[in-house]
Coordinates of C-alpha atoms and ligand atoms in Angstrom, one line a residue:
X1 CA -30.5 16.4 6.0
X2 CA -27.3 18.3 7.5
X3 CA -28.0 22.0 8.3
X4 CA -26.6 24.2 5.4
X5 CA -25.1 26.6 7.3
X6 CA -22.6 24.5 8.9
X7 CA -20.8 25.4 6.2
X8 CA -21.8 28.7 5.2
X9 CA -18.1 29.9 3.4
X10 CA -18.2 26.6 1.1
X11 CA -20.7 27.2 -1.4
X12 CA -18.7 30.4 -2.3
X13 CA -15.3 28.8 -2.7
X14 CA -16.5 25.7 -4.4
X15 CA -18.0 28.3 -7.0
X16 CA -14.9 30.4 -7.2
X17 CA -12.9 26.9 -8.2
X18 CA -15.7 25.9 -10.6
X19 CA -14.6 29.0 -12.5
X20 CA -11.0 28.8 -11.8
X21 CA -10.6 24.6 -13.0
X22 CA -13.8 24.0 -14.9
X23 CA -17.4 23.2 -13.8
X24 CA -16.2 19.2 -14.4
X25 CA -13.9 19.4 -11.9
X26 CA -15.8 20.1 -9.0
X27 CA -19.1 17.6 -7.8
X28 CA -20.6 18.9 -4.6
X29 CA -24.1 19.9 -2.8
X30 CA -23.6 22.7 -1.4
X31 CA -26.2 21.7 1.4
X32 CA -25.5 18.5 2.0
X33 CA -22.7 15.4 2.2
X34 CA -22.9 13.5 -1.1
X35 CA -24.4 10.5 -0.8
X36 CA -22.3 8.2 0.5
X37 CA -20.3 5.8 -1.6
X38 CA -19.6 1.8 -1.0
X39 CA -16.4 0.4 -0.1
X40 CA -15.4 -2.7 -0.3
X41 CA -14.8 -3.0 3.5
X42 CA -17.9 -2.1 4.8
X43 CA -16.5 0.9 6.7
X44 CA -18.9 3.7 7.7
X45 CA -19.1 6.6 5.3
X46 CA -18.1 9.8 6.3
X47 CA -19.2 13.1 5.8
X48 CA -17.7 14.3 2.5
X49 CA -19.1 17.4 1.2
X50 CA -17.2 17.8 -2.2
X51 CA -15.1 15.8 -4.6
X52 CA -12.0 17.7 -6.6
X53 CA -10.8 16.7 -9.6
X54 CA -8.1 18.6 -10.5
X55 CA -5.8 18.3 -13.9
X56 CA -2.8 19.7 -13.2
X57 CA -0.3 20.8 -10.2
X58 CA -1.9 24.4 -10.8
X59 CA -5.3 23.3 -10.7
X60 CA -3.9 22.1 -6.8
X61 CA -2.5 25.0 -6.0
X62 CA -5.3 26.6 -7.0
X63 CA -7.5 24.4 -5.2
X64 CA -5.3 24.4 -2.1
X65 CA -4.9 28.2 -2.2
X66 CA -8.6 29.1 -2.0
X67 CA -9.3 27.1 1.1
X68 CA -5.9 28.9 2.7
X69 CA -7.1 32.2 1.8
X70 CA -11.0 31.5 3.0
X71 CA -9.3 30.3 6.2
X72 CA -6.7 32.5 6.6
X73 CA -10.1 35.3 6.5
X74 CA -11.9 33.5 9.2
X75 CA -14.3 30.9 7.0
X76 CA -15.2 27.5 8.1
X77 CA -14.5 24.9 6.0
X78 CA -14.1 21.2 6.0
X79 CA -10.4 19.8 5.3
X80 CA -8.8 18.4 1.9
X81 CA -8.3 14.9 2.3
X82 CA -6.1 13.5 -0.9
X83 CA -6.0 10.5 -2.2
X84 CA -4.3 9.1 -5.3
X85 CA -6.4 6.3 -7.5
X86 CA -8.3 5.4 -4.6
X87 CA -8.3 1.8 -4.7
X88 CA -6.8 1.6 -1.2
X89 CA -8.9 -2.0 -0.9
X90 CA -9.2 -3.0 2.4
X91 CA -7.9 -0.4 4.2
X92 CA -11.6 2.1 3.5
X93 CA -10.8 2.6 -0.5
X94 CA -11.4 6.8 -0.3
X95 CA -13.3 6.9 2.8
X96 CA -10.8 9.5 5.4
X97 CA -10.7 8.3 9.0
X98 CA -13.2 10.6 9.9
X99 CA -15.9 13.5 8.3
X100 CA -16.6 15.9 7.2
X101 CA -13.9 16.4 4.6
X102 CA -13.7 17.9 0.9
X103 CA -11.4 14.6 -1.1
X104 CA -9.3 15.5 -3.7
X105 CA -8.7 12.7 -6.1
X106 CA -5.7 13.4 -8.2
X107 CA -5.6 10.4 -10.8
X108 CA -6.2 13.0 -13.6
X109 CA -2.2 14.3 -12.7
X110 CA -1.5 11.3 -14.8
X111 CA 2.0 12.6 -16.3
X112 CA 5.1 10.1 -16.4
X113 CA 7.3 12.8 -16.3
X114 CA 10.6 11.8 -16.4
X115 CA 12.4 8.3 -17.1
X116 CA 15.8 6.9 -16.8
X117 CA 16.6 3.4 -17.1
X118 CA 20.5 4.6 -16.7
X119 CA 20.3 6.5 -13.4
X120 CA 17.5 4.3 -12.3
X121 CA 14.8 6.4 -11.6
X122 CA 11.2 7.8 -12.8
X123 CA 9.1 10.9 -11.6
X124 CA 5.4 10.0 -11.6
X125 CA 2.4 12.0 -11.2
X126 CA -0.2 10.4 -8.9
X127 CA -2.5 9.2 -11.7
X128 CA 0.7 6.6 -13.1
X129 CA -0.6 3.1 -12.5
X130 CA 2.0 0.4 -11.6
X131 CA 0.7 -1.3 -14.9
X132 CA 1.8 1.9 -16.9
X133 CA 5.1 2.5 -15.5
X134 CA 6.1 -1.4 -15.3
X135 CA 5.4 -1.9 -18.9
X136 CA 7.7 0.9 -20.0
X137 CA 10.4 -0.5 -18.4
X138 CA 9.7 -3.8 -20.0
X139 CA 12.8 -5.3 -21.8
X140 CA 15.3 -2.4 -19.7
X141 CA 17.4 -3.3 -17.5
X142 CA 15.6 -1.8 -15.0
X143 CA 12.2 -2.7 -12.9
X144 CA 9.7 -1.6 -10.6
X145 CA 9.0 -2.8 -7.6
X146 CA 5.3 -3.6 -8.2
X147 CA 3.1 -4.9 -5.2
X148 CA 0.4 -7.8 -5.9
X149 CA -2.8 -5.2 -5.9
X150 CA -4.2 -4.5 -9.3
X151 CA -2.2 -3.0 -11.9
X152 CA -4.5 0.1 -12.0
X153 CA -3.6 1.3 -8.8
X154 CA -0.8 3.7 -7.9
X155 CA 2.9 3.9 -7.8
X156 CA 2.1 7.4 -5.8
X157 CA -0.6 6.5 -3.3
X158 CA 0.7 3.2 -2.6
X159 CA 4.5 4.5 -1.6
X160 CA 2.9 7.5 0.3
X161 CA 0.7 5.1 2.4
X162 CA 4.1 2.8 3.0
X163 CA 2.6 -0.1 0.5
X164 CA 4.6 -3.3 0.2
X165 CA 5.7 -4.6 -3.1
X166 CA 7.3 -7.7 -4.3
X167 CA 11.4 -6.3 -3.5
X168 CA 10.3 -4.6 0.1
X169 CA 8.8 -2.0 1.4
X170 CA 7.9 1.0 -0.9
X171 CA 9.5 3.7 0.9
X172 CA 12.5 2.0 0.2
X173 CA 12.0 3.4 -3.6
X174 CA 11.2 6.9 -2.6
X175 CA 14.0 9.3 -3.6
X176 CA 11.5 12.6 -3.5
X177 CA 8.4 14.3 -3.4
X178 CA 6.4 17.4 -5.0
X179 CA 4.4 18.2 -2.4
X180 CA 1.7 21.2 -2.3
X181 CA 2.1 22.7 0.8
X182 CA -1.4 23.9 3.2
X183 CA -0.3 27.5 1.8
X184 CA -0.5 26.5 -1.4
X185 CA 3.2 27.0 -2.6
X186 CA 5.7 23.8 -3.8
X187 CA 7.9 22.0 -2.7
X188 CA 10.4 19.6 -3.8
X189 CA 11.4 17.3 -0.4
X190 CA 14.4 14.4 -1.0
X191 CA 16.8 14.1 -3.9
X192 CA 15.4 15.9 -7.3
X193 CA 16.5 15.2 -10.6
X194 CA 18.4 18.4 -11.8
X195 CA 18.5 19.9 -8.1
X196 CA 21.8 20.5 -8.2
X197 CA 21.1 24.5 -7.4
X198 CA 20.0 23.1 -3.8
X199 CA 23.4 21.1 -3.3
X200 CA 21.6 17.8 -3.8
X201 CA 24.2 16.6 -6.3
X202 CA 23.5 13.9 -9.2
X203 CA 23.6 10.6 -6.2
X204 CA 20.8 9.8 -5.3
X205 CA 20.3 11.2 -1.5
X206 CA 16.7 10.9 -0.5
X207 CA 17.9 12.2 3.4
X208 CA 19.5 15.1 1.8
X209 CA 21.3 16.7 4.6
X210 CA 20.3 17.4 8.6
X211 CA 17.3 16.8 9.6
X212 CA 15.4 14.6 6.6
X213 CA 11.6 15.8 5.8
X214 CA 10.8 13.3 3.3
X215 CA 8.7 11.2 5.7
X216 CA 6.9 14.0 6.9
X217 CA 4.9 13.3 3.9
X218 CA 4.5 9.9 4.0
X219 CA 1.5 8.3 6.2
X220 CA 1.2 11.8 6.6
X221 CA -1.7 15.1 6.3
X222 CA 0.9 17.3 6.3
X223 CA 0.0 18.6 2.3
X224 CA -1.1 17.0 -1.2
X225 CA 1.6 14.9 -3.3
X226 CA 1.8 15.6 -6.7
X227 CA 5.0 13.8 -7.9
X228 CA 7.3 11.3 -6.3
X229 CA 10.7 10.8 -7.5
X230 CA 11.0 6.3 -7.3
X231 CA 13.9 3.9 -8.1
X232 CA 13.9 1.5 -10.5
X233 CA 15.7 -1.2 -9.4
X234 CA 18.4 -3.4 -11.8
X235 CA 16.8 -6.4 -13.1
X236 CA 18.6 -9.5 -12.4
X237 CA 20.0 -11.3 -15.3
X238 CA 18.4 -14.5 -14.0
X239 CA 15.6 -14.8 -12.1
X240 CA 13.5 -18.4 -10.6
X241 CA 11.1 -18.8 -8.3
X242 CA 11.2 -21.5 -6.1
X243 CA 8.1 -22.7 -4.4
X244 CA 7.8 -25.1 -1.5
X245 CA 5.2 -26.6 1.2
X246 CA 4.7 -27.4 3.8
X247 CA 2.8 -28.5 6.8
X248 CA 1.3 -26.5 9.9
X249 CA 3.1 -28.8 12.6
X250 CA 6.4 -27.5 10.7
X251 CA 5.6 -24.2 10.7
X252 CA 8.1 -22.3 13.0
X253 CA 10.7 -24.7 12.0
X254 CA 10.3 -23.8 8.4
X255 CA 9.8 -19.9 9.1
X256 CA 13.2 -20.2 10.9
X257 CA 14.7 -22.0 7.8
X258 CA 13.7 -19.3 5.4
X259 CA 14.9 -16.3 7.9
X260 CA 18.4 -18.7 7.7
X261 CA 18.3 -18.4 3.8
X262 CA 17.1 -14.7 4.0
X263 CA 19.8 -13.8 6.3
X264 CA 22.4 -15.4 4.3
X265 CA 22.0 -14.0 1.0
X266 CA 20.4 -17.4 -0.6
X267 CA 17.2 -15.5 -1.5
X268 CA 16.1 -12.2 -2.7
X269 CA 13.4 -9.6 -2.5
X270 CA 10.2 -10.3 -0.2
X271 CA 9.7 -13.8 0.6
X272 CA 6.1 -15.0 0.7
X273 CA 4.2 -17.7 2.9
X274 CA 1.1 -18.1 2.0
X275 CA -1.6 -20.3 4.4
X276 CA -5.0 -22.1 3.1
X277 CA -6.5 -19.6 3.5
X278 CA -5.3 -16.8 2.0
X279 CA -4.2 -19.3 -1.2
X280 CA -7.2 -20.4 -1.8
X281 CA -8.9 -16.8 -1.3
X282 CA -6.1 -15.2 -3.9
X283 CA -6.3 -18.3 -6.1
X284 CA -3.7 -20.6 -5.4
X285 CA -3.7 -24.6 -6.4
X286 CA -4.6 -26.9 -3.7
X287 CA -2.5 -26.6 -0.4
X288 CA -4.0 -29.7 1.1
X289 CA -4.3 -28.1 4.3
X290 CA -0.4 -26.7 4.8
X291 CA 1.6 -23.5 3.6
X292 CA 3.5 -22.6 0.5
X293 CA 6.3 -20.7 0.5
X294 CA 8.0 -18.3 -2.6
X295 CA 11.4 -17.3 -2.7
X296 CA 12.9 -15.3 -5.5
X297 CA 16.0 -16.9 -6.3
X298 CA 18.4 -14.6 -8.7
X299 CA 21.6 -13.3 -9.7
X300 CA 24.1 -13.6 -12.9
X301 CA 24.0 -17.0 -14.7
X302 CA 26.4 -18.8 -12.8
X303 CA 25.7 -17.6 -9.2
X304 CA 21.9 -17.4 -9.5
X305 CA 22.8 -21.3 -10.9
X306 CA 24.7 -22.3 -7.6
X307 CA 22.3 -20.5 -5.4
X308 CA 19.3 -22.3 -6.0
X309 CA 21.0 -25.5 -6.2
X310 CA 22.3 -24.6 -2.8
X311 CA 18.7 -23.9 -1.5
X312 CA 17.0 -26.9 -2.8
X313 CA 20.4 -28.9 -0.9
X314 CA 19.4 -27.4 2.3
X315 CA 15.6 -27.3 1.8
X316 CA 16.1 -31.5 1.5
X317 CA 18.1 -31.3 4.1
X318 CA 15.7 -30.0 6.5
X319 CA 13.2 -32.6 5.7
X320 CA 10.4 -29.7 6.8
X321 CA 9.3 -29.3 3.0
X322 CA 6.9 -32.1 1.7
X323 CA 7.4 -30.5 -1.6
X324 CA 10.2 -27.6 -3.5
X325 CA 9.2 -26.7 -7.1
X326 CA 12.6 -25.3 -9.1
X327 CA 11.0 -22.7 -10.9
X328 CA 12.5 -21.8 -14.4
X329 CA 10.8 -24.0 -17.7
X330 CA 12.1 -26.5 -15.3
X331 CA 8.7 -27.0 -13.2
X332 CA 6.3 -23.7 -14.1
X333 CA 3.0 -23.1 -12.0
X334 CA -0.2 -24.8 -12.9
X335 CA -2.7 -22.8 -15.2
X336 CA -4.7 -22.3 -12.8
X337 CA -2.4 -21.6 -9.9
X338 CA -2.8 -17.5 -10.0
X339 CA -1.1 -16.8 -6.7
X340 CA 1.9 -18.8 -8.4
X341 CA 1.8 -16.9 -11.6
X342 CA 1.2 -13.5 -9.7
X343 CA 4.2 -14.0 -7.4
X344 CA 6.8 -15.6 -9.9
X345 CA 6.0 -12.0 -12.6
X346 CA 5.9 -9.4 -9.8
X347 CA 9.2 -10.4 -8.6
X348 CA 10.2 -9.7 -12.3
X349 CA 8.6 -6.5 -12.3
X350 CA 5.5 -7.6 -14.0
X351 CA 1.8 -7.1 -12.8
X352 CA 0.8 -9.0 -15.8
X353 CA -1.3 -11.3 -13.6
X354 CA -2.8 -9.2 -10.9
X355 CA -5.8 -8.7 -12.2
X356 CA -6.8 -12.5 -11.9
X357 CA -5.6 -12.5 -8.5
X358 CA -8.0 -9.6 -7.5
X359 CA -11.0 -11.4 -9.2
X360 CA -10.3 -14.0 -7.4
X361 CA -10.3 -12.2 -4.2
X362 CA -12.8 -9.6 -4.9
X363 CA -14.7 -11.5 -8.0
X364 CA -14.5 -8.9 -9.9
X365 CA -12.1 -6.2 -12.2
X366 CA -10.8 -3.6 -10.5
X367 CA -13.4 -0.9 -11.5
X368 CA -16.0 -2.2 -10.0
X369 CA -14.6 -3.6 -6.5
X370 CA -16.1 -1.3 -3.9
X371 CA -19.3 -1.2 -6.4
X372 CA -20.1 -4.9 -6.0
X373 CA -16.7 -7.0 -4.8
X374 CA -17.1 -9.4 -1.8
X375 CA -16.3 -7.7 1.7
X376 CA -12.5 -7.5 1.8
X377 CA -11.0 -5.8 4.9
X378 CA -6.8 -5.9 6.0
X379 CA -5.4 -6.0 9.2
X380 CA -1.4 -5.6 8.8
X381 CA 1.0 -5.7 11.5
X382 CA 5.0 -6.1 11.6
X383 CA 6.3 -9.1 13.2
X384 CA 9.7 -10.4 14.2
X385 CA 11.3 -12.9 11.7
X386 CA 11.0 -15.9 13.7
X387 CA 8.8 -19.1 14.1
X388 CA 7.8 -18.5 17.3
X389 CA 6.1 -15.1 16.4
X390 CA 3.9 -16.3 13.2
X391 CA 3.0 -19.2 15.3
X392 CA 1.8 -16.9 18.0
X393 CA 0.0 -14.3 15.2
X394 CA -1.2 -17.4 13.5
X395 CA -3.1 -18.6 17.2
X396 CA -4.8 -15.9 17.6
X397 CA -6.2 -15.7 13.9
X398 CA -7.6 -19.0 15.0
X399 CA -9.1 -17.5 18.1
X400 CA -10.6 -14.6 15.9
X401 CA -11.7 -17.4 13.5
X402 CA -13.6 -19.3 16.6
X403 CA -15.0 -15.7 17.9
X404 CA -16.5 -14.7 14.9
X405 CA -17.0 -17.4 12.0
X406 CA -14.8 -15.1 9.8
X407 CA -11.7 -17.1 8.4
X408 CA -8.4 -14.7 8.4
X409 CA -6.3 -15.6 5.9
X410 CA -2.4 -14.5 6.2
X411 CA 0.4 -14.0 4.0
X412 CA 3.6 -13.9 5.3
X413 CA 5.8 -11.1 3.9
X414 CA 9.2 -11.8 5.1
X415 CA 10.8 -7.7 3.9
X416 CA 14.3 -8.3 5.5
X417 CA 16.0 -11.1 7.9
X418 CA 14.2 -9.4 10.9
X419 CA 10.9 -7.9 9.8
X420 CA 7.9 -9.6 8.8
X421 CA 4.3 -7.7 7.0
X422 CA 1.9 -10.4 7.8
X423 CA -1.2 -9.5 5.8
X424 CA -4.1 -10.7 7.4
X425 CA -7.3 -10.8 5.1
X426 CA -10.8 -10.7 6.1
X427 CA -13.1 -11.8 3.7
X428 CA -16.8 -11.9 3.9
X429 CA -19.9 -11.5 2.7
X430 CA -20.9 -7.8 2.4
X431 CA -24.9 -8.8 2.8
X432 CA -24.8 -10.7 5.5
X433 CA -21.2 -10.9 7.4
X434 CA -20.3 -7.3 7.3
X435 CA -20.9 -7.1 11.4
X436 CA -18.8 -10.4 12.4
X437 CA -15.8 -9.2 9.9
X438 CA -15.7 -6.0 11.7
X439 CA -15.9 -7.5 15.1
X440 CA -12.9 -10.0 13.7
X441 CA -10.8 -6.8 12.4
X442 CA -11.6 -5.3 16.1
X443 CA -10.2 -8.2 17.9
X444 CA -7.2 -8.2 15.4
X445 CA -6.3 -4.7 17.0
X446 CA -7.1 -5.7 20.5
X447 CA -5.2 -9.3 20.7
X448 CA -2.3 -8.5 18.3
X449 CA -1.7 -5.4 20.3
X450 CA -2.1 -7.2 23.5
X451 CA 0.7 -9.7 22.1
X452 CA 3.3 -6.0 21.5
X453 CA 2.5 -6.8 17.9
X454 CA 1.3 -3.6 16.3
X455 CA 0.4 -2.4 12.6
X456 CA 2.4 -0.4 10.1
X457 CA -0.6 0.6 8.2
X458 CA -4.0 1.6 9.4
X459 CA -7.5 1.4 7.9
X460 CA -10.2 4.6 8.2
X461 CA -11.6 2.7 10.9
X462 CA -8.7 2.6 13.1
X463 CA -7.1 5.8 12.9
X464 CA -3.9 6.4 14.9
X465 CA -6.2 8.8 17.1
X466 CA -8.3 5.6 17.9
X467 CA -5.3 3.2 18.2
X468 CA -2.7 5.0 20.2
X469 CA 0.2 5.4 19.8
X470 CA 3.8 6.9 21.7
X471 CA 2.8 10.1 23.9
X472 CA 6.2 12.0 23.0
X473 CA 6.4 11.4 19.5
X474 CA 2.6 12.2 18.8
X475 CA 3.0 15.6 20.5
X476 CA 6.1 16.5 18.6
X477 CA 4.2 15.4 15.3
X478 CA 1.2 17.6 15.9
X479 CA 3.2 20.3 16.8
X480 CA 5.2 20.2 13.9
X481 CA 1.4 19.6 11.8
X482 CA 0.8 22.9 13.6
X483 CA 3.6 24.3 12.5
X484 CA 2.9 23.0 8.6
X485 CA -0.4 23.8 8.8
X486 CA -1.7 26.5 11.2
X487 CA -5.0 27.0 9.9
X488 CA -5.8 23.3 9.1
X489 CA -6.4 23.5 5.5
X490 CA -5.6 19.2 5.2
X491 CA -8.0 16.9 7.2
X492 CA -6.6 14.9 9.6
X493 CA -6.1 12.0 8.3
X494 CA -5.7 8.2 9.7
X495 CA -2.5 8.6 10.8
X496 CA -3.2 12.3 12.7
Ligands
FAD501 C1 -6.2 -8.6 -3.7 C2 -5.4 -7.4 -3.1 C3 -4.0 -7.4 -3.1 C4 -3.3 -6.3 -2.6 N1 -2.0 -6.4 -2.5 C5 -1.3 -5.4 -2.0 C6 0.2 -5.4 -1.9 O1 0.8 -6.4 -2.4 N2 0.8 -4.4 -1.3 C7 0.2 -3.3 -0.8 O2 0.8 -2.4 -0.3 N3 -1.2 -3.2 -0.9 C8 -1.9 -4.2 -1.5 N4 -3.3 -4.1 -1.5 C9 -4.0 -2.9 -0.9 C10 -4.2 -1.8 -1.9 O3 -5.0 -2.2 -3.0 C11 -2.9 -1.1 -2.4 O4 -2.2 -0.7 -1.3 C12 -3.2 0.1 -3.4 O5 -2.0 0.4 -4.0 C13 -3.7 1.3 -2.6 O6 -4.5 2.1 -3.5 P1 -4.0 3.3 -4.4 O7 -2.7 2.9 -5.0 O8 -5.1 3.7 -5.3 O9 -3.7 4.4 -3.3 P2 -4.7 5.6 -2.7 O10 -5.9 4.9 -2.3 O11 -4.8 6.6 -3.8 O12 -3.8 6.1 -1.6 C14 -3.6 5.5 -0.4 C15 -3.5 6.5 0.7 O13 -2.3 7.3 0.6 C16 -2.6 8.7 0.9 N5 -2.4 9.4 -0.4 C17 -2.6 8.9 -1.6 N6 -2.3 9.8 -2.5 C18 -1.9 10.9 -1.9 C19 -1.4 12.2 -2.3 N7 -1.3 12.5 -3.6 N8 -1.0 13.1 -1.4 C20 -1.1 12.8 -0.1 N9 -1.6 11.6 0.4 C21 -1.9 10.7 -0.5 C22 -4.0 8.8 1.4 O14 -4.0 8.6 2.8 C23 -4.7 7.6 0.7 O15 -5.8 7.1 1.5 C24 -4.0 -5.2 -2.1 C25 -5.4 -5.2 -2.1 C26 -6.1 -6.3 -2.6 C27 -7.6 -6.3 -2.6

């Protein structure tokens, strides 16, 4: 048992917001951390001494405002740590980087506040779920750029943590945020509907003008997020996937192929390499041993028409693909080919198939994945586009795979023609392989950094703090955290 009086100023403010929110909406012991809860990654549990649960962007401000005030009059208490839906699989789910903390789960701000398909934009509460907001723009002309994790997770947690969807990079979407600032007041950050009293003007202009703040929030302690501003993107008027394989001793040959068609406009959105691995971990049909690659291939009838016939010309050409499946009714995925059916929907917009692609990954539904899912961790660095660089990143998964017994599995994620998100999985067997997938996720960090190839996205076991990072730029963000937050009302979080 933890000695009460570590936090002696605690009791008294969790009481005051029991009154001011509702009884419901706060779950502590006063005297102790809460027992700890599982994740699906096996990470440590931290210290958390209170959950949040607030309803409404005045229940955070409330929330927020007591601990600035008990701070600001000399009390010790632990800092907010916020997180969306949670379900940040892989990465520690809600565990922060380090104890003790008070989390503040905001999935009850659930409010789809504003929607236009014309413009192209929404304004989401953190509770939306990429399910919710994708099926309201079914059969509009616009879409959302999902990613392949469930469809009950966030639009809002996912962007602010820099997720990857099926058109690129989630930030990419983010036009503006509401965030609740350490003192408690509001602000709107980026373009705002409506904000034309701030000269922001009806274009959309996330950077707004001089210095840009929006990503000051992103990856970021710096306050709590309660609305984000996203695009939605124009649906093409024809959309196919084409699938095609190949073989390991063709690998940087083919990766340089698809950064050719990338470059050159024959292919759109995020282009996807999956290994045995990771195929048959997410679902896919058999692989016999090689890689498969997606491509979304799109545009108006007639060009998206003479840009996959192009593609499959050169893809022959090559002779590096043993096999190229069309897409279209002309050739559709197996049944049972999930990864297939996952990929060819969310480049549509559609999570309609997630959820089989996280039972197959986690065996089970999304509620009950850090409960009782098998031991899923990521490790997610940036790459060049280029064969010779996922042939490098791909030897030293084998080297982890000989150190440990654990079997990464990787995804390529090709986001532009130079960048590459290759999402390395772990997965394991929480009862008895939790140590050797750890040890495998700590070599990760050690040999891919060795290699200059670092990741975009951390997990609450490898905080920026632990990782490293650039000795100039980290000083100039904690002084500016300083500046944001002077009495340290927010935790510092994995990216601190
Ligand atoms: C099978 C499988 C497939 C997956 N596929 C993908 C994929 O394609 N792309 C991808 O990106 N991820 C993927 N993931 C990882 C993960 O599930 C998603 O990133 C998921 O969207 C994160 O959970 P969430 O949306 O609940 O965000 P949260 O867990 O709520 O938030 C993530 C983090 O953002 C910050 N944050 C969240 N909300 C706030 C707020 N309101 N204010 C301030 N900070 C906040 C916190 O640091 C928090 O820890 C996958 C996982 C699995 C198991």
């Amino acid at each position: 048992m933890q000695d009460p009086s570590l936090y002696p100023d605690l009791k008294a403010v969790l009481e005051e917001l029991k009154e001011a929110l509702g009884a419901e909406r706060v779950r502590h012991d006063a005297t102790a951390p809460l027992p700890p809860a599982p994740n699906v990654s096996a990470f440590t549990s931290r210290d958390t001494r209170a959950v949040l649960r607030p309803g409404s962007v005045a229940d955070v401000r409330a929330l927020v405002g007591a601990f600035h005030h008990a701070k600001a009059s000399g009390g010790e208490l632990p800092g907010l740590q916020a997180v969306s839906t949670g379900r940040n699989w892989g990465l520690g789910s809600k565990e922060p980087a380090a104890g003790p903390v008070v989390r503040v789960e905001l999935d009850g701000l659930g409010a789809l506040r504003e929607l236009d398909t014309e413009a192209g934009y929404a304004v989401v509460e953190p509770g939306v779920t990429q399910k919710e907001l994708s099926e309201r723009l079914a059969g509009t002309g616009r879409m959302l750029n999902v990613t392949a994790s469930s469809g009950h997770t966030s639009v809002v947690g996912n962007t602010v943590d820099r997720g990857v969807g099926l058109r690129h990079q989630r930030t990419e979407d983010l036009l503006g945020l509401e965030v609740v600032l350490p003192d408690g007041s509001v602000a709107h950050i980026g373009w705002w509907p409506g904000d034309t009293s701030h000269g922001k003007g009806d274009g959309f202009n996330p950077l707004g003008l001089g210095p840009s703040l929006l990503h000051l929030f992103t990856q970021s302690d710096f306050g709590i997020v309660t609305a984000a501003v996203v695009r939605l993107l124009p649906r093409p008027r024809r959309q196919s996937t084409v699938r095609a394989r190949f073989h390991r001793e063709a690998l940087a040959e083919a990766v340089d192929a698809l950064r050719t068609w990338k470059a050159n406009g024959l292919v759109s959105g995020v282009v996807k390499v999956y290994d045995t691995a990771s195929t048959a971990t997410y679902g896919g049909g058999d692989t016999a041993g090689g890689y498969v690659a997606h491509m979304s291939v799109e545009g108006t009838d007639r060009s998206a028409g003479a840009l996959k016939a192009a593609l499959l010309a050169e893809m022959a050409e090559t002779g590096l693909f043993t096999s190229a499946a069309p897409g279209d009714d002309e050739q559709p995925p197996a049944d049972d080919d999930v990864v297939a059916h996952v990929v060819d929907a969310a480049y549509r917009g559609s999570v309609a198939h997630n959820e089989r692609m996280l039972a197959s990954a986690t065996g089970v539904t999304a509620d009950r994945v850090d409960a009782d899912g098998n031991g899923w961790l990521f490790f997610l660095p940036f790459l060049p586009f280029d064969g010779a660089s996922v042939v490098r990143a791909l030897d030293i998964l084998d080297r982890i795979h000989l150190a440990t017994g654990i079997r990464p599995g990787s995804t390529v994620n090709a986001l532009d023609a130079d960048v590459i998100d290759l999402v390395v999985s772990f997965p394991f067997d929480r009862a008895t392989q939790a140590g050797a997938a750890h040890s495998a996720l700590d070599l990760a960090h050690t040999w891919f950094g060795e290699a200059g190839l670092r990741p975009y996205r951390l997990d609450s076991g490898h905080a920026r703090s632990v990782v490293g990072g650039a000795a100039a730029e980290a000083a100039l963000q904690r002084a500016l955290r300083a500046a944001v937050d002077p009495l340290g009302v927010m935790a510092a979080g994995r990216y601190a």
